[in-house]
Coordinates of C-alpha atoms in Angstrom, one line a residue:
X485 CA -27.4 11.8 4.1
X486 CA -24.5 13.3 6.0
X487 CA -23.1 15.9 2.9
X488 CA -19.3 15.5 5.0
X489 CA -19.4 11.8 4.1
X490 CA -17.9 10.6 0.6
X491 CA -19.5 7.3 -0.3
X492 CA -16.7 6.0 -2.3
X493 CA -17.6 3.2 -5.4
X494 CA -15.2 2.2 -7.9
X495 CA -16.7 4.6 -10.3
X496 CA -15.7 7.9 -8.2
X497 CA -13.5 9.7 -10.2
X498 CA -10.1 10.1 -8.3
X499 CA -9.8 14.7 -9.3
X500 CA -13.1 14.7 -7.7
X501 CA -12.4 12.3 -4.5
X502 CA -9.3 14.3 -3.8
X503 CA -10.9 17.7 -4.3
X504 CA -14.3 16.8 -1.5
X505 CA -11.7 15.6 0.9
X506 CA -9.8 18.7 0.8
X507 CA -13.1 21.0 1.6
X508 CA -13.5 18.5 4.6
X509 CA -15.6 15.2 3.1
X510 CA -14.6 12.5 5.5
X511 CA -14.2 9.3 2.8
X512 CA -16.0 6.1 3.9
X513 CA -14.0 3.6 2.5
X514 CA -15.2 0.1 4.0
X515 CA -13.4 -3.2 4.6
X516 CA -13.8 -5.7 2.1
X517 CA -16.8 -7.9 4.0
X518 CA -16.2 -11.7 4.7
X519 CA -19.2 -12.2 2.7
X520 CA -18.1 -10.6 -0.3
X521 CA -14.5 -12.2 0.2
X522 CA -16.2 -15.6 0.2
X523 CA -18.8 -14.9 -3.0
X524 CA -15.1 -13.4 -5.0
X525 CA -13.0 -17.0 -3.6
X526 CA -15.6 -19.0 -4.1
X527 CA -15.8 -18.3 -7.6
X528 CA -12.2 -19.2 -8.0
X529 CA -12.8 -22.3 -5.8
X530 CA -15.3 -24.1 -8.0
X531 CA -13.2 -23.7 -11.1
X532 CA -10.5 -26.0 -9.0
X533 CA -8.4 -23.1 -8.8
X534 CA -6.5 -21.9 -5.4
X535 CA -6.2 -19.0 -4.0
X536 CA -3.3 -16.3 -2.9
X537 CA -4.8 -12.9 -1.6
X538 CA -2.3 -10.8 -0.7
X539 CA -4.3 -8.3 2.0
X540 CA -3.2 -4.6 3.2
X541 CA -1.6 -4.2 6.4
X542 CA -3.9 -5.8 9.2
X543 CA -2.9 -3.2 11.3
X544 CA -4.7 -1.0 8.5
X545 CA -7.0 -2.6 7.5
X546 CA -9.9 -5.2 8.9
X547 CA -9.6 -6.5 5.3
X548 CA -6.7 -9.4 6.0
X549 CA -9.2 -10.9 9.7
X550 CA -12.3 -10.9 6.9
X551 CA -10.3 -12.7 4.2
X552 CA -9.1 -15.3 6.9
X553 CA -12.9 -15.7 7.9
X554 CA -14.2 -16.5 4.7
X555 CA -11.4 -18.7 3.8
X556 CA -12.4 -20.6 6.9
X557 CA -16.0 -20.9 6.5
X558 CA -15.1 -22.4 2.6
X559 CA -12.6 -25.1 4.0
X560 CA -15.5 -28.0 4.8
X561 CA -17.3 -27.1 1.1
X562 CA -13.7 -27.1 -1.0
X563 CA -11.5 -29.6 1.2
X564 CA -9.5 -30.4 -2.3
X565 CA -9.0 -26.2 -2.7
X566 CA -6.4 -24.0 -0.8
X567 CA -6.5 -20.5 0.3
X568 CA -3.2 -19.1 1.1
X569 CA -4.0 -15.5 2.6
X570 CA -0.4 -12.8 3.1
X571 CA -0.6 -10.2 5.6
X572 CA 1.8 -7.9 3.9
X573 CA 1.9 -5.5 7.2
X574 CA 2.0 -2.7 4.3
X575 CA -0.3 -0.6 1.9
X576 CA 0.1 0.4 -1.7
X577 CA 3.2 0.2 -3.4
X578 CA 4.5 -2.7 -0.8
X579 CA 1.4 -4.6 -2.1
X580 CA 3.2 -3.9 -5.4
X581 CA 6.0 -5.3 -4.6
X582 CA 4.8 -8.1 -3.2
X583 CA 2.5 -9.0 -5.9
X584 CA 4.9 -8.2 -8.9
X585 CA 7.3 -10.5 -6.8
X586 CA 4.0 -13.1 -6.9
X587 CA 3.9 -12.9 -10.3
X588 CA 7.5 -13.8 -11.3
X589 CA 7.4 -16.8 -8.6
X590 CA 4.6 -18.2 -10.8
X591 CA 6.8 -17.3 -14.2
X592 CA 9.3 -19.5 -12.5
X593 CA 6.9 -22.1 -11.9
X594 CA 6.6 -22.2 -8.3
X595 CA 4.0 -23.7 -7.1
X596 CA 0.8 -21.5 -5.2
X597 CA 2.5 -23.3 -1.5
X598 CA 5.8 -21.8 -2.8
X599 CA 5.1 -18.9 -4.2
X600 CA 3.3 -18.3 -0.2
X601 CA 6.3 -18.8 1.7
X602 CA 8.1 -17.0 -0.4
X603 CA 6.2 -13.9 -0.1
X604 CA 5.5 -14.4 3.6
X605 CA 9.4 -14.1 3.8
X606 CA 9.7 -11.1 1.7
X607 CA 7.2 -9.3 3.8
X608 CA 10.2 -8.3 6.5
X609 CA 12.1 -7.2 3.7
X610 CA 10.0 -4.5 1.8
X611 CA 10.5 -0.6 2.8
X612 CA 7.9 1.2 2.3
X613 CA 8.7 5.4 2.4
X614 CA 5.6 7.8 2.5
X615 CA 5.5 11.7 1.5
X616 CA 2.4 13.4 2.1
X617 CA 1.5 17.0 2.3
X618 CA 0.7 17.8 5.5
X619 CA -1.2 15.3 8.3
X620 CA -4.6 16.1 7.8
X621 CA -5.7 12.9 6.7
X622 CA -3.5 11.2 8.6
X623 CA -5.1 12.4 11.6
X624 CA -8.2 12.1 10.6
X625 CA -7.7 8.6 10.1
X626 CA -5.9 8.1 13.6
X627 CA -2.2 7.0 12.2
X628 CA -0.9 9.9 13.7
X629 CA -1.8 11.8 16.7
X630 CA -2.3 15.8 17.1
X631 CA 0.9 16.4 18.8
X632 CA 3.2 14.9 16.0
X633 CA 1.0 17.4 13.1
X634 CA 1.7 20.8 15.3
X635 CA 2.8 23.4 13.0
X636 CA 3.9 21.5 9.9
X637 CA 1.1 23.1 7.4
X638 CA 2.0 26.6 8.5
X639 CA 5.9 26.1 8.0
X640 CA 5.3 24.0 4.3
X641 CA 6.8 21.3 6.3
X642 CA 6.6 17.6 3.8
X643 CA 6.2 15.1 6.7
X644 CA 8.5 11.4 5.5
X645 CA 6.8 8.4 6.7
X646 CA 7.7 4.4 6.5
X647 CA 5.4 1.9 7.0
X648 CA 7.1 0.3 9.8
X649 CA 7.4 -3.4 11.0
X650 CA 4.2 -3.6 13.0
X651 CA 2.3 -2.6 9.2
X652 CA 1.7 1.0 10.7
X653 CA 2.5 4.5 9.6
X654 CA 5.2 6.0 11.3
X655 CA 7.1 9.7 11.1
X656 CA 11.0 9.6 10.4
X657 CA 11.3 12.8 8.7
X658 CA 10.3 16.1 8.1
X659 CA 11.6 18.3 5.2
X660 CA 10.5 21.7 3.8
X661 CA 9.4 21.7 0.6
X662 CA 9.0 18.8 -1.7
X663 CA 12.0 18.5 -3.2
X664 CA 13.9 17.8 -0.1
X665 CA 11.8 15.5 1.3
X666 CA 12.7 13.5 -2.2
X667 CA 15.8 13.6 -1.9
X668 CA 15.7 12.8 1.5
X669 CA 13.9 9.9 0.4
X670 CA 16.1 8.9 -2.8
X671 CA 19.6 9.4 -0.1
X672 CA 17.6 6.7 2.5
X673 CA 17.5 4.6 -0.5
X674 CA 21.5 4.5 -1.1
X675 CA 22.3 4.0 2.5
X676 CA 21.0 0.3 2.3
X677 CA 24.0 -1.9 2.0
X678 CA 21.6 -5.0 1.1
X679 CA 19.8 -3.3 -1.5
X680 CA 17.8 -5.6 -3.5
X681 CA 18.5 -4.5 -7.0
X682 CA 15.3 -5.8 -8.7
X683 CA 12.0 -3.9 -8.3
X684 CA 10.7 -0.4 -7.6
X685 CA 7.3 0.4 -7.0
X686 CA 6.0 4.2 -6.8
X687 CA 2.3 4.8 -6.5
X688 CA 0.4 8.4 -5.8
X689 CA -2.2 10.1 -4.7
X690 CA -3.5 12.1 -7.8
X691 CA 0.2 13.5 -8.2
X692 CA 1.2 11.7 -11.8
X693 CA 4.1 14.2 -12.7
X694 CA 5.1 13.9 -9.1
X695 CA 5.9 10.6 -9.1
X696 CA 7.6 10.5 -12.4
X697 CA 9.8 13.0 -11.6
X698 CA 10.7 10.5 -8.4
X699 CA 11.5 8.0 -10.7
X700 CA 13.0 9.3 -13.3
X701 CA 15.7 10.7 -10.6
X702 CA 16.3 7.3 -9.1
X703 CA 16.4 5.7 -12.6
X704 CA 20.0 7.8 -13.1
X705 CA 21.2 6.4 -9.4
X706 CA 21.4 2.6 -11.5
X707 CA 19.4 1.4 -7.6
X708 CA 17.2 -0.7 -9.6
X709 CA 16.6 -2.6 -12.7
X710 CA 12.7 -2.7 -12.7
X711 CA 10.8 0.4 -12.2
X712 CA 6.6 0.8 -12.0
X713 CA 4.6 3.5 -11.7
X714 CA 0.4 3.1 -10.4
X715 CA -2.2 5.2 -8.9
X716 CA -2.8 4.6 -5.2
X717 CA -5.8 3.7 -4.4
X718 CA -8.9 5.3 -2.7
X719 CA -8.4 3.5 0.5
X720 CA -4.5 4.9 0.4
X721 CA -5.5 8.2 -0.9
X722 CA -8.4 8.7 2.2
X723 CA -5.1 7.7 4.3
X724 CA -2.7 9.9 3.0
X725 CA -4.5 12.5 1.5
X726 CA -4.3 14.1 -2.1
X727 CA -0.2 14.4 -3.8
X728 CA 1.3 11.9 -1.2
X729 CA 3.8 9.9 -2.9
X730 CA 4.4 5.8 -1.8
X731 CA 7.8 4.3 -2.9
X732 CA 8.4 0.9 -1.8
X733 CA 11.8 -1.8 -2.4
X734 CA 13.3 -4.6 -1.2
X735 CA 16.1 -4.7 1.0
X736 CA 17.2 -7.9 2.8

């Protein structure tokens, strides 16, 4: 076995992913297969339930083509059942939004075809902001190319990203130090004149006081009424590399 590769299982503890990939472990972090998607839905399927999988962005991710697969080669075994499949065009806390959004749509008692199209409207309206370290694993991964990373590490530069409207990572920003690239962040946010005032989502990559500190600052701006805070996970953190820092809202 290749000692560079990280064989990532649920069970990897997250300190001890983030420290490997900083000495240089490249994370293997595999799509979700379409027959595993199709063993998970059709365990849902026999109980007469349906199905709304809300997939990374399939400009990330192969994961959203394999759902769509095995929700096709179900159809002719569970004609009754329906399998409503979002391609949120975003990673980590979007998916947040999208499914904490999900989940108040069914509170309201919308039904799984509503509670779709709702979502696959919503999708255009979530902003996504990224903070990472530097652009190692950014580059590593192929999001950003060589030319864009030149010289940031060296200067403490904190690259800001968004994921953009195509579902990909793109630069917008850089700040020096932390801090300012929060702020920078925080200032974005209160520039949107059709802020949604509703939810917040904030995940990160082994950085816990990080994001706190993120959202305890934007708690005093009064943007939003519900906040969250989650750990990002490994696919994300492979992405974006150990203390990145994912905030994600709704503007319309």
């Amino acid at each position: 076995m290749n000692n560079n590769i990280l064989h990532v299982g649920l069970e990897e503890d997250r300190a001890s992913f983030y420290k490997k990939i900083k000495i240089g472990a490249s994370p293997e972090t595999p799509d979700i297969s379409v027959e595993v998607f199709e063993k998970i839905f059709r365990g849902y399927l026999e109980q007469g339930k349906g199905i709304l999988y809300i997939s990374q962005s399939s400009a990330l991710s192969g994961c959203y083509e394999n759902a769509c697969k095995a929700a096709e080669n179900l159809q002719g075994s569970f004609e009754e059942s329906t399998i409503y499949i979002v391609d949120s065009l975003n990673i980590s806390a979007g998916l947040g939004v999208l499914a904490f959004s999900a989940g108040m749509f069914r509170k309201e008692e919308s039904s799984i075809e509503e509670n779709y199209s709702k979502l696959c409207e919503m999708v255009g309206q979530i902003h996504t902001y990224v903070i990472v370290e530097d652009f190692v694993q950014l580059k590593k991964c192929g999001y950003v190319n060589a030319d864009e990373s030149v010289g940031s590490a060296a200067m403490k530069i904190k690259p800001v990203l968004i994921i953009n409207n195509e579902g990909k990572f793109e630069i917008i920003s850089r700040q020096r130090g932390v801090n300012n690239a929060l702020t920078y962040v925080k200032e974005a946010m209160e520039g949107y004149s059709d802020l949604d005032d509703g939810i917040f989502v904030v995940t990160h990559c082994n950085a816990p006081d990080r994001a706190e500190k993120f959202v305890e600052n934007v708690t005093g701006s009064g943007l939003f009424t519900i906040f969250t805070i989650g750990e990002a996970g490994l696919f994300t953190g492979k992405s974006a590399g150990n203390g990145a820092i994912f905030a994600a809202f709704i503007a319309k």
